[in-house]
Amino acid sequence: MASSEICNAYATSAPLLSRVQKLCQEFECTNDDVRRCANEFVHELELGLHGRTASVCQIPTYVTQVATGREKVFIILKGIALGLDLGGTNLRVCSVELKGDSTFRVLQSQVPVPRDVMVSKTSKGLFGFISQRIGLFLEHHQLSLNVTDMDPSHPYFALGFSFSFPAYQAGINSGILLRWTKGYDIPEVVNQDVCMLLQSEIDLLKLPVKVTAIVNDALGTIMSRAYTLPLTHTRPTIGAIFGTGTNGVYLQNLSGIAKPMDGMVDQSTGTMFMSTEWGSFDNKLSVLPVTRFDIELDVHSVNPGDQIFEKRTSGMFLGELLRLVILELYSDEHLRLFRERCQSAPDPDPSVSLWHRWSVDASILSTAEADDSDTLETLRSKISSTFRIASEIISAEDALAVKLLANAIGRRGARLAGTAVGSVIVQSGILSQYSIQSNATSGARSLVDVAIDGSVAEHYPGFENYIRDALRAIPQIGDEIEPHISIGQAKDGSSVGAAIVVLVAAHQGT
Ligand code: ADP
Ligand code: MG
């Protein structure tokens, strides 16, 4: 049942739910909204191909293919490489051993990135932290160099660095940070080569590791999915991340790239993966839905006016949006939210997360979506732990209010995510192959394959269905083409994909 319907059933008698119903309407993202946004999205993608200053800035990756020849490489490819994934929340270190038959063995460790590492005056904190984690990983798994059969003349592990921030690449192992996103703020790193900064810290610890490639996380996701899919399956040409932040990568015809590119471009395939950096889509707010909560969230972010699309779709922001809405409801004493058995309003308790900006994880939205029980017991306990509110004062009606609001915010985010995916499908030009392709389509082959990674995409129930709803609302896709789009998770795709890129690059060079 849609949230508005559930709410209607309760609203007439309960002032709280009646208010919730109105708030949910504010977060509606209608089919008209999707169409308007998709139109503008395609326009901005096009602008990004013409100049570097566009808000969807379209960074060339210099990776020009996923399909041709690579299948063969994947079959015979063996070896171990390290993958490193610096996300907005977590740092993952992994080793990947390709077995050469579409399977791989992964060892992985994950730690949250400490706040004082994300926001700091100097680069040393971040890159020192990362290299320490690499050292601990090698020690813990007792990885020694004799296990690699890659290249005995080079006594080091090759490391692929999945870096989930806008970085300008002039080659496979150089990435100049353009700007921080997702709450990071280390001014010293901006305009610096993050591969060199990392390598210096690795060398200080005397680790046998060489940063061989920097990979955008969305591209890494494409690579890891490409490796695991059966060869009969359509190769993924679009990658999308919905984790702390969001970004998309897609295969673009070279002939459509009008801006100059500084690096060496391999013209042989006629295509190149472009990193859209779609998190900053519509920074000028001409088409995106906007509520007063979006505005408040933006004003208090580290980058007001920037990453406006990301602030509606990704994990770092969805929990905060929910917190802001709930705080408004709580502040109205008459609505009695979280006041069961409380005769008078308690003074704000400084330990309660309801008052703390950025304290709420997006996982509460997934719990709210998943709990379909009558008593909403699981959600009540999640509300209690998330907002640090005693569970006795959370009524069933309170939990329902949170569920409906979480659904409205999550659904809007996921439909906008679908709008982004649909827009790059339109921009990629693949739809022009539809009539020919649809006749030839058989079995597992789809028109286009989309690889997805990130905790929001992985854990939010029904995320893919909402994406598909939005795809159907885009006129160029509609009901007819949407079923021909395959979408698949590439779990841990970013870290594993970075290691795979290293192995593929090493193998192609031999
Ligand atoms: P990273 O961005 O560091 O690669 P993830 O892909 O794991 O990391 O994404 C982390 C983000 O996902 C956080 O912002 C967090 O709020 C959100 N998140 C974590 N667990 C869940 C969940 N169960 N449902 C929805 N969002 C989640
Ligand atoms: Mg990630």
Coordinates of C-alpha atoms and ligand atoms in Angstrom, one line a residue:
M1 CA 0.0 0.0 0.0
A2 CA 1.3 3.5 -0.8
S3 CA 2.2 5.6 2.2
S4 CA -0.6 8.1 1.4
E5 CA -3.2 5.2 1.4
I6 CA -2.1 3.9 4.8
C7 CA -2.1 7.3 6.1
N8 CA -5.6 8.1 4.8
A9 CA -6.8 5.1 6.8
Y10 CA -5.6 6.7 10.0
A11 CA -5.5 10.4 9.3
T12 CA -9.0 11.6 10.0
S13 CA -8.9 10.9 13.7
A14 CA -5.2 11.3 14.5
P15 CA -3.7 14.8 14.2
L16 CA -0.2 13.4 14.1
L17 CA -0.9 11.1 11.1
S18 CA -2.9 13.9 9.4
R19 CA 0.2 16.1 9.6
V20 CA 2.4 13.2 8.5
Q21 CA 0.2 12.8 5.4
K22 CA 0.8 16.4 4.4
L23 CA 4.5 16.0 5.0
C24 CA 4.6 12.9 2.8
Q25 CA 3.0 14.8 0.0
E26 CA 5.8 17.4 0.2
F27 CA 8.2 14.6 -0.6
E28 CA 6.2 13.3 -3.6
C29 CA 8.3 12.8 -6.7
T30 CA 5.6 12.4 -9.4
N31 CA 6.0 11.0 -12.9
D32 CA 6.0 14.6 -14.1
D33 CA 8.9 15.4 -11.8
V34 CA 10.8 12.4 -13.2
R35 CA 10.2 13.5 -16.8
R36 CA 11.2 17.1 -16.1
C37 CA 14.3 16.0 -14.2
A38 CA 15.3 13.5 -16.9
N39 CA 15.0 16.1 -19.6
E40 CA 17.3 18.5 -17.7
F41 CA 19.6 15.6 -16.7
V42 CA 20.2 14.7 -20.4
H43 CA 20.8 18.4 -21.1
E44 CA 23.4 18.7 -18.3
L45 CA 25.1 15.5 -19.4
E46 CA 25.4 16.9 -22.8
L47 CA 26.8 20.2 -21.5
G48 CA 29.3 18.3 -19.5
L49 CA 30.6 16.7 -22.7
H50 CA 31.3 20.2 -24.1
G51 CA 33.1 21.9 -21.2
R52 CA 34.7 21.2 -17.9
T53 CA 32.7 23.8 -15.9
A54 CA 29.3 22.2 -16.3
S55 CA 27.7 21.0 -13.0
V56 CA 27.6 17.5 -14.2
C57 CA 31.2 17.7 -15.2
Q58 CA 31.7 14.4 -17.1
I59 CA 35.2 13.3 -16.3
P60 CA 37.0 11.1 -18.9
T61 CA 38.2 7.8 -17.3
Y62 CA 40.4 6.8 -20.3
V63 CA 38.9 3.3 -20.0
T64 CA 37.5 2.6 -23.4
Q65 CA 35.8 -0.7 -23.3
V66 CA 34.4 -3.4 -21.1
A67 CA 33.5 -6.0 -23.7
T68 CA 35.7 -6.5 -26.6
G69 CA 38.6 -8.8 -25.9
R70 CA 38.2 -8.5 -22.2
E71 CA 36.1 -11.7 -21.9
K72 CA 39.1 -13.6 -23.2
V73 CA 41.4 -11.8 -20.8
F74 CA 39.1 -12.6 -17.9
I75 CA 39.1 -16.3 -18.7
I76 CA 42.8 -16.7 -18.6
L77 CA 43.6 -14.0 -16.1
K78 CA 45.0 -15.2 -12.7
G79 CA 46.9 -13.4 -10.0
I80 CA 46.5 -11.4 -6.8
A81 CA 46.1 -7.7 -6.5
L82 CA 45.1 -5.4 -3.8
G83 CA 42.0 -3.2 -3.9
L84 CA 41.4 -0.2 -1.8
D85 CA 38.0 1.6 -1.6
L86 CA 37.9 4.9 0.1
G87 CA 34.2 5.7 0.4
G88 CA 32.3 8.4 2.3
T89 CA 31.8 6.2 5.3
N90 CA 34.1 3.2 5.1
L91 CA 37.6 2.2 4.1
R92 CA 37.8 -1.2 2.6
V93 CA 41.1 -3.0 1.9
C94 CA 40.9 -6.3 0.0
S95 CA 43.0 -8.8 -1.9
V96 CA 41.5 -10.4 -5.0
E97 CA 42.7 -13.6 -6.5
L98 CA 41.1 -14.2 -9.9
K99 CA 40.7 -17.8 -10.6
G100 CA 40.3 -17.3 -14.4
D101 CA 36.8 -18.8 -14.6
S102 CA 34.6 -15.9 -13.7
T103 CA 35.2 -16.6 -10.0
F104 CA 37.5 -14.9 -7.5
R105 CA 38.7 -15.3 -4.0
V106 CA 38.4 -12.1 -1.9
L107 CA 39.9 -11.3 1.5
Q108 CA 38.5 -8.1 2.8
S109 CA 38.6 -5.8 5.8
Q110 CA 36.4 -2.8 6.5
V111 CA 36.7 0.1 9.0
P112 CA 34.8 3.3 9.3
V113 CA 36.8 6.4 8.4
P114 CA 37.2 8.4 11.6
R115 CA 35.7 11.9 11.6
D116 CA 39.1 13.6 12.4
V117 CA 40.6 12.0 9.4
M118 CA 37.8 13.2 7.1
V119 CA 38.0 16.8 8.3
S120 CA 41.5 18.0 8.8
K121 CA 43.9 20.7 7.8
T122 CA 46.6 18.4 6.4
S123 CA 46.6 15.4 4.1
K124 CA 48.9 13.3 6.4
G125 CA 46.0 12.2 8.6
L126 CA 44.0 10.6 5.8
F127 CA 46.8 9.0 3.8
G128 CA 48.7 7.9 7.0
F129 CA 45.5 6.2 8.2
I130 CA 45.0 4.4 4.9
S131 CA 48.6 3.1 4.6
Q132 CA 48.4 1.8 8.2
R133 CA 45.3 -0.1 7.4
I134 CA 47.0 -1.6 4.3
G135 CA 49.9 -2.7 6.5
L136 CA 47.6 -4.2 9.1
F137 CA 45.7 -6.0 6.3
L138 CA 48.9 -7.6 4.8
E139 CA 50.0 -8.6 8.3
H140 CA 46.6 -10.0 9.4
H141 CA 46.2 -12.2 6.3
Q142 CA 49.9 -13.0 6.2
L143 CA 50.1 -12.0 2.6
S144 CA 53.6 -12.4 1.3
L145 CA 54.8 -11.8 -2.1
N146 CA 55.5 -15.3 -3.1
V147 CA 51.8 -15.9 -3.5
T148 CA 51.6 -13.6 -6.4
D149 CA 52.5 -15.0 -9.8
M150 CA 51.9 -11.7 -11.5
D151 CA 55.3 -10.3 -12.2
P152 CA 58.2 -11.8 -10.2
S153 CA 60.5 -9.0 -11.4
H154 CA 58.5 -6.5 -9.4
P155 CA 58.5 -7.4 -5.8
Y156 CA 55.4 -5.5 -4.7
F157 CA 51.6 -5.9 -4.7
A158 CA 49.9 -3.8 -7.3
L159 CA 47.1 -1.8 -5.7
G160 CA 44.0 -0.4 -7.4
F161 CA 42.7 2.6 -5.6
S162 CA 38.9 3.1 -5.8
F163 CA 38.5 6.8 -5.0
S164 CA 34.9 8.0 -4.7
F165 CA 35.4 11.7 -5.1
P166 CA 35.6 13.9 -8.2
A167 CA 39.1 13.5 -9.5
Y168 CA 40.6 14.6 -12.8
Q169 CA 42.6 11.8 -14.4
A170 CA 45.4 12.3 -16.9
G171 CA 46.5 8.7 -16.8
I172 CA 45.7 5.3 -15.1
N173 CA 47.7 6.1 -11.9
S174 CA 47.2 9.8 -11.4
G175 CA 44.1 11.4 -10.0
I176 CA 43.9 15.1 -9.1
L177 CA 41.2 15.8 -6.6
L178 CA 38.8 18.5 -7.9
R179 CA 36.7 18.9 -4.7
W180 CA 35.7 17.0 -1.6
T181 CA 32.2 15.7 -1.2
K182 CA 30.3 13.5 1.3
G183 CA 31.4 15.5 4.4
Y184 CA 35.2 15.3 3.7
D185 CA 37.1 18.5 4.1
I186 CA 40.9 18.4 3.8
P187 CA 41.8 21.6 1.9
E188 CA 45.5 20.6 1.4
V189 CA 44.5 17.7 -0.8
V190 CA 42.5 19.7 -3.3
N191 CA 44.4 20.0 -6.7
Q192 CA 46.9 17.3 -5.5
D193 CA 47.5 13.9 -7.0
V194 CA 46.0 11.5 -4.4
C195 CA 47.9 8.5 -5.8
M196 CA 51.2 10.3 -5.1
L197 CA 50.1 11.3 -1.6
L198 CA 49.1 7.7 -0.8
Q199 CA 52.3 6.3 -2.3
S200 CA 54.5 8.6 -0.1
E201 CA 52.8 7.3 3.1
I202 CA 53.0 3.7 1.9
D203 CA 56.7 4.2 1.3
L204 CA 57.2 5.7 4.7
L205 CA 55.9 2.4 6.2
K206 CA 58.1 0.5 3.8
L207 CA 55.1 -1.6 2.6
P208 CA 55.6 -3.7 -0.6
V209 CA 52.8 -2.0 -2.3
K210 CA 52.6 0.1 -5.5
V211 CA 49.5 2.3 -6.3
T212 CA 49.1 1.1 -9.9
A213 CA 45.7 2.4 -10.9
I214 CA 43.1 4.9 -9.6
V215 CA 39.6 3.9 -10.4
N216 CA 36.3 5.6 -9.9
D217 CA 34.1 3.5 -7.7
A218 CA 31.3 3.3 -10.2
L219 CA 33.7 2.1 -12.9
G220 CA 35.1 -0.5 -10.4
T221 CA 31.6 -1.7 -9.9
I222 CA 31.1 -2.2 -13.7
M223 CA 34.4 -4.2 -13.8
S224 CA 33.6 -6.5 -11.0
R225 CA 30.1 -7.2 -12.4
A226 CA 31.6 -7.8 -15.8
Y227 CA 34.0 -10.3 -14.4
T228 CA 31.3 -12.4 -12.6
L229 CA 28.6 -12.3 -15.3
P230 CA 28.4 -15.3 -17.6
L231 CA 29.8 -14.4 -21.0
T232 CA 26.4 -14.8 -22.7
H233 CA 25.1 -12.0 -20.6
T234 CA 25.0 -8.4 -21.9
R235 CA 28.2 -6.6 -20.7
P236 CA 27.5 -3.8 -18.1
T237 CA 28.0 -0.4 -19.6
I238 CA 26.5 1.7 -16.8
G239 CA 27.7 1.8 -13.2
A240 CA 25.9 3.5 -10.4
I241 CA 26.7 4.0 -6.7
F242 CA 24.2 4.7 -4.0
G243 CA 26.2 4.6 -0.8
T244 CA 27.3 7.6 1.3
G245 CA 27.2 9.6 -1.9
T246 CA 26.1 8.8 -5.4
N247 CA 27.7 8.8 -8.9
G248 CA 27.3 7.2 -12.3
V249 CA 29.6 6.1 -15.0
Y250 CA 28.5 5.2 -18.5
L251 CA 30.0 4.3 -21.9
Q252 CA 29.8 7.3 -24.2
N253 CA 30.6 7.5 -27.9
L254 CA 33.9 9.4 -28.4
S255 CA 32.3 11.3 -31.3
G256 CA 30.0 13.0 -28.8
I257 CA 32.8 14.2 -26.5
A258 CA 33.3 17.8 -27.7
K259 CA 35.7 19.0 -25.0
P260 CA 39.4 18.6 -25.2
M261 CA 41.0 15.6 -23.2
D262 CA 44.5 15.9 -22.0
G263 CA 45.4 12.2 -21.7
M264 CA 46.2 9.6 -24.3
V265 CA 42.9 8.4 -25.8
D266 CA 42.6 5.0 -27.3
Q267 CA 40.4 5.6 -30.4
S268 CA 40.0 1.9 -31.3
T269 CA 36.7 1.2 -29.7
G270 CA 35.1 4.6 -30.5
T271 CA 33.9 4.8 -26.9
M272 CA 35.0 5.8 -23.4
F273 CA 33.6 5.5 -19.9
M274 CA 32.7 8.9 -18.6
S275 CA 32.3 9.6 -14.9
T276 CA 29.3 11.9 -14.8
E277 CA 29.7 13.2 -11.2
W278 CA 25.9 13.4 -11.2
G279 CA 25.8 14.2 -7.5
S280 CA 25.9 17.9 -8.4
F281 CA 23.1 17.6 -11.0
D282 CA 20.8 20.7 -10.8
N283 CA 22.8 22.6 -8.3
K284 CA 20.8 25.6 -9.4
L285 CA 17.6 23.9 -8.4
S286 CA 15.6 24.4 -11.5
V287 CA 13.9 21.0 -11.6
L288 CA 14.6 18.9 -8.5
P289 CA 11.8 18.6 -5.9
V290 CA 12.6 20.8 -2.9
T291 CA 11.2 21.0 0.6
R292 CA 12.1 23.3 3.5
F293 CA 13.9 20.3 5.0
D294 CA 16.2 20.0 1.9
I295 CA 17.0 23.7 2.3
E296 CA 17.8 23.4 5.9
L297 CA 20.0 20.3 5.3
D298 CA 21.9 22.0 2.6
V299 CA 22.5 25.2 4.6
H300 CA 24.1 23.2 7.4
S301 CA 26.2 20.9 5.2
V302 CA 29.9 21.4 4.6
N303 CA 29.2 22.3 1.0
P304 CA 26.0 24.5 0.7
G305 CA 24.7 24.8 -2.8
D306 CA 26.8 21.9 -4.0
Q307 CA 25.9 18.2 -4.6
I308 CA 22.2 19.0 -4.6
F309 CA 21.1 15.8 -6.3
E310 CA 23.3 13.7 -3.9
K311 CA 21.6 15.5 -1.0
R312 CA 18.3 13.9 -2.0
T313 CA 19.4 10.4 -3.0
S314 CA 22.3 9.1 -0.9
G315 CA 22.9 7.5 2.5
M316 CA 24.7 10.5 4.1
F317 CA 21.6 12.7 3.7
L318 CA 18.5 10.5 3.8
G319 CA 18.8 9.9 7.6
E320 CA 19.4 13.6 8.2
L321 CA 16.3 14.5 6.2
L322 CA 14.2 12.1 8.3
R323 CA 15.7 13.6 11.5
L324 CA 14.7 17.1 10.4
V325 CA 11.1 16.1 9.7
I326 CA 10.8 14.2 12.9
L327 CA 12.2 17.0 14.9
E328 CA 9.6 19.4 13.4
L329 CA 6.9 17.0 14.4
Y330 CA 8.3 16.5 17.9
S331 CA 8.6 20.3 18.4
D332 CA 4.8 20.6 18.1
E333 CA 3.7 19.4 21.5
H334 CA 0.1 19.0 20.4
L335 CA 1.0 16.1 18.1
R336 CA 2.3 14.1 21.1
L337 CA 5.1 12.4 19.1
F338 CA 7.3 10.4 21.4
R339 CA 5.3 11.7 24.4
E340 CA 3.3 8.6 25.4
R341 CA 3.2 8.6 29.2
C342 CA 4.9 12.0 29.3
Q343 CA 2.5 14.5 30.7
S344 CA 4.7 17.5 29.9
A345 CA 7.3 18.0 27.3
P346 CA 10.7 17.0 28.5
D347 CA 13.5 19.4 28.1
P348 CA 15.8 18.4 25.2
D349 CA 18.2 15.8 26.5
P350 CA 21.6 16.6 25.0
S351 CA 22.3 12.9 24.6
V352 CA 19.2 12.4 22.4
S353 CA 20.2 12.2 18.7
L354 CA 17.1 13.9 17.6
W355 CA 18.9 17.2 18.2
H356 CA 22.2 16.2 16.7
R357 CA 22.8 17.1 13.1
W358 CA 24.1 14.2 10.9
S359 CA 23.6 11.7 13.7
V360 CA 21.1 9.5 12.0
D361 CA 22.2 6.7 9.7
A362 CA 20.1 5.9 6.6
S363 CA 19.7 2.3 7.8
I364 CA 16.6 3.4 9.7
L365 CA 14.9 4.0 6.4
S366 CA 15.5 0.4 5.4
T367 CA 14.2 -0.9 8.7
A368 CA 11.1 1.2 8.4
E369 CA 10.5 0.0 4.8
A370 CA 11.1 -3.7 5.8
D371 CA 8.9 -3.8 8.9
D372 CA 5.4 -4.7 7.8
S373 CA 4.3 -6.2 11.1
D374 CA 1.2 -4.9 12.9
T375 CA 3.1 -3.8 15.9
L376 CA 6.1 -2.3 14.1
E377 CA 8.2 -3.8 17.0
T378 CA 11.5 -3.9 15.0
L379 CA 11.1 -0.4 13.8
R380 CA 10.3 0.8 17.4
S381 CA 13.4 -0.7 18.7
K382 CA 15.4 0.9 15.8
I383 CA 13.8 4.3 16.5
S384 CA 14.8 3.8 20.1
S385 CA 18.5 3.0 19.3
T386 CA 18.8 5.6 16.5
F387 CA 17.3 8.5 18.3
R388 CA 18.3 7.3 21.8
I389 CA 14.7 7.6 23.0
A390 CA 13.4 5.2 25.6
S391 CA 11.3 2.6 23.8
E392 CA 8.4 2.9 26.3
I393 CA 7.5 6.4 25.0
I394 CA 7.4 5.3 21.4
S395 CA 3.8 4.4 20.6
A396 CA 2.6 2.3 17.6
E397 CA 1.3 5.5 16.1
D398 CA 4.7 7.2 16.5
A399 CA 6.3 4.2 14.7
L400 CA 3.8 4.4 11.9
A401 CA 4.5 8.1 11.5
V402 CA 8.2 7.4 11.2
K403 CA 7.5 4.5 8.7
L404 CA 5.4 6.7 6.5
L405 CA 7.9 9.6 6.5
A406 CA 10.9 7.2 5.9
N407 CA 9.0 5.7 3.0
A408 CA 8.2 9.1 1.5
I409 CA 11.9 10.2 1.7
G410 CA 13.3 6.9 0.6
R411 CA 10.9 6.6 -2.3
R412 CA 11.7 10.1 -3.5
G413 CA 15.4 9.3 -3.3
A414 CA 15.1 6.0 -5.2
R415 CA 12.9 7.5 -7.9
L416 CA 15.4 10.2 -8.4
A417 CA 18.1 7.5 -8.5
G418 CA 16.1 5.9 -11.3
T419 CA 15.9 9.2 -13.1
A420 CA 19.7 9.5 -13.1
V421 CA 20.1 5.9 -14.4
G422 CA 17.5 6.4 -17.0
S423 CA 19.0 9.7 -18.2
V424 CA 22.4 8.1 -18.8
I425 CA 20.7 5.3 -20.6
V426 CA 19.1 7.9 -22.9
Q427 CA 22.4 9.8 -23.3
S428 CA 24.4 6.7 -24.1
G429 CA 22.6 6.3 -27.4
I430 CA 21.9 2.6 -26.7
L431 CA 18.2 3.1 -27.1
S432 CA 18.6 3.6 -30.9
Q433 CA 19.6 -0.1 -31.1
Y434 CA 16.3 -1.1 -29.5
S435 CA 14.3 -2.3 -32.5
I436 CA 17.2 -4.3 -34.0
Q437 CA 18.3 -5.6 -30.6
S438 CA 14.8 -6.5 -29.4
N439 CA 14.3 -8.9 -32.4
A440 CA 17.6 -10.5 -31.5
T441 CA 17.1 -10.4 -27.8
S442 CA 16.9 -13.9 -26.4
G443 CA 17.4 -15.5 -23.0
A444 CA 19.6 -13.6 -20.7
R445 CA 20.5 -10.9 -23.1
S446 CA 19.2 -7.5 -22.3
L447 CA 19.5 -4.2 -24.2
V448 CA 21.6 -2.6 -21.5
D449 CA 23.1 -3.8 -18.2
V450 CA 23.5 -1.6 -15.2
A451 CA 25.9 -2.5 -12.3
I452 CA 24.9 -1.0 -8.9
D453 CA 26.8 -0.9 -5.6
G454 CA 26.5 1.0 -2.3
S455 CA 24.7 0.2 1.0
V456 CA 21.5 2.2 0.1
A457 CA 21.1 0.2 -3.1
E458 CA 22.0 -3.0 -1.3
H459 CA 19.8 -2.7 1.8
Y460 CA 16.9 -0.5 1.0
P461 CA 14.0 -2.8 0.3
G462 CA 12.4 -2.2 -3.1
F463 CA 15.2 0.2 -4.3
E464 CA 15.4 -1.5 -7.7
N465 CA 11.6 -1.5 -8.1
Y466 CA 11.5 2.3 -7.5
I467 CA 14.3 2.7 -10.0
R468 CA 12.3 0.7 -12.5
D469 CA 9.1 2.8 -11.8
A470 CA 11.1 5.9 -12.7
L471 CA 12.6 4.3 -15.8
R472 CA 9.1 3.6 -17.1
A473 CA 8.1 7.2 -16.5
I474 CA 10.9 8.4 -18.8
P475 CA 9.2 8.7 -22.3
Q476 CA 12.2 7.4 -24.3
I477 CA 12.2 4.2 -22.1
G478 CA 8.6 3.7 -21.1
D479 CA 6.8 0.4 -20.3
E480 CA 8.2 -1.2 -23.5
I481 CA 11.9 -0.8 -23.0
E482 CA 12.2 -1.0 -19.2
P483 CA 12.0 -4.8 -19.1
H484 CA 15.0 -5.0 -21.5
I485 CA 17.2 -3.2 -18.9
S486 CA 19.0 -5.5 -16.6
I487 CA 20.2 -4.2 -13.2
G488 CA 22.4 -6.1 -10.9
Q489 CA 24.2 -5.6 -7.7
A490 CA 28.0 -5.9 -7.6
K491 CA 28.5 -6.5 -3.9
D492 CA 31.7 -4.9 -2.8
G493 CA 32.1 -4.0 -6.4
S494 CA 34.2 -0.9 -5.8
S495 CA 37.0 -2.5 -3.9
V496 CA 37.0 -5.8 -5.9
G497 CA 36.6 -3.9 -9.2
A498 CA 39.7 -1.7 -8.4
A499 CA 41.8 -4.8 -7.9
I500 CA 40.4 -6.3 -11.1
V501 CA 41.3 -3.2 -13.1
V502 CA 44.9 -3.6 -11.9
L503 CA 45.0 -7.3 -13.0
V504 CA 43.5 -6.5 -16.3
A505 CA 45.9 -3.7 -16.9
A506 CA 48.8 -5.8 -15.9
H507 CA 47.7 -8.6 -18.1
Q508 CA 47.1 -6.5 -21.1
G509 CA 50.6 -5.1 -20.9
T510 CA 52.2 -8.5 -21.2
Ligands
ADP1 P1 30.8 4.0 1.3 O1 30.0 5.2 0.7 O2 31.9 4.4 2.3 O3 31.4 3.2 0.2 P2 28.5 2.4 1.8 O4 28.3 2.0 0.4 O5 28.5 1.2 2.8 O6 29.9 3.1 2.1 O7 27.4 3.4 2.2 C1 27.4 4.0 3.5 C2 26.1 4.8 3.6 O8 25.0 3.9 3.5 C3 25.9 5.5 4.9 O9 25.6 6.9 4.6 C4 24.8 4.9 5.6 O10 23.9 5.9 6.2 C5 24.1 4.1 4.5 N1 23.6 2.8 5.0 C6 24.2 1.9 5.8 N2 23.5 0.8 6.0 C7 22.3 1.1 5.4 C8 21.0 0.4 5.3 N3 20.9 -0.8 5.9 N4 20.1 0.9 4.5 C9 20.2 2.1 3.9 N5 21.3 2.8 4.0 C10 22.3 2.3 4.7
MG2 MG 31.6 2.8 -1.8

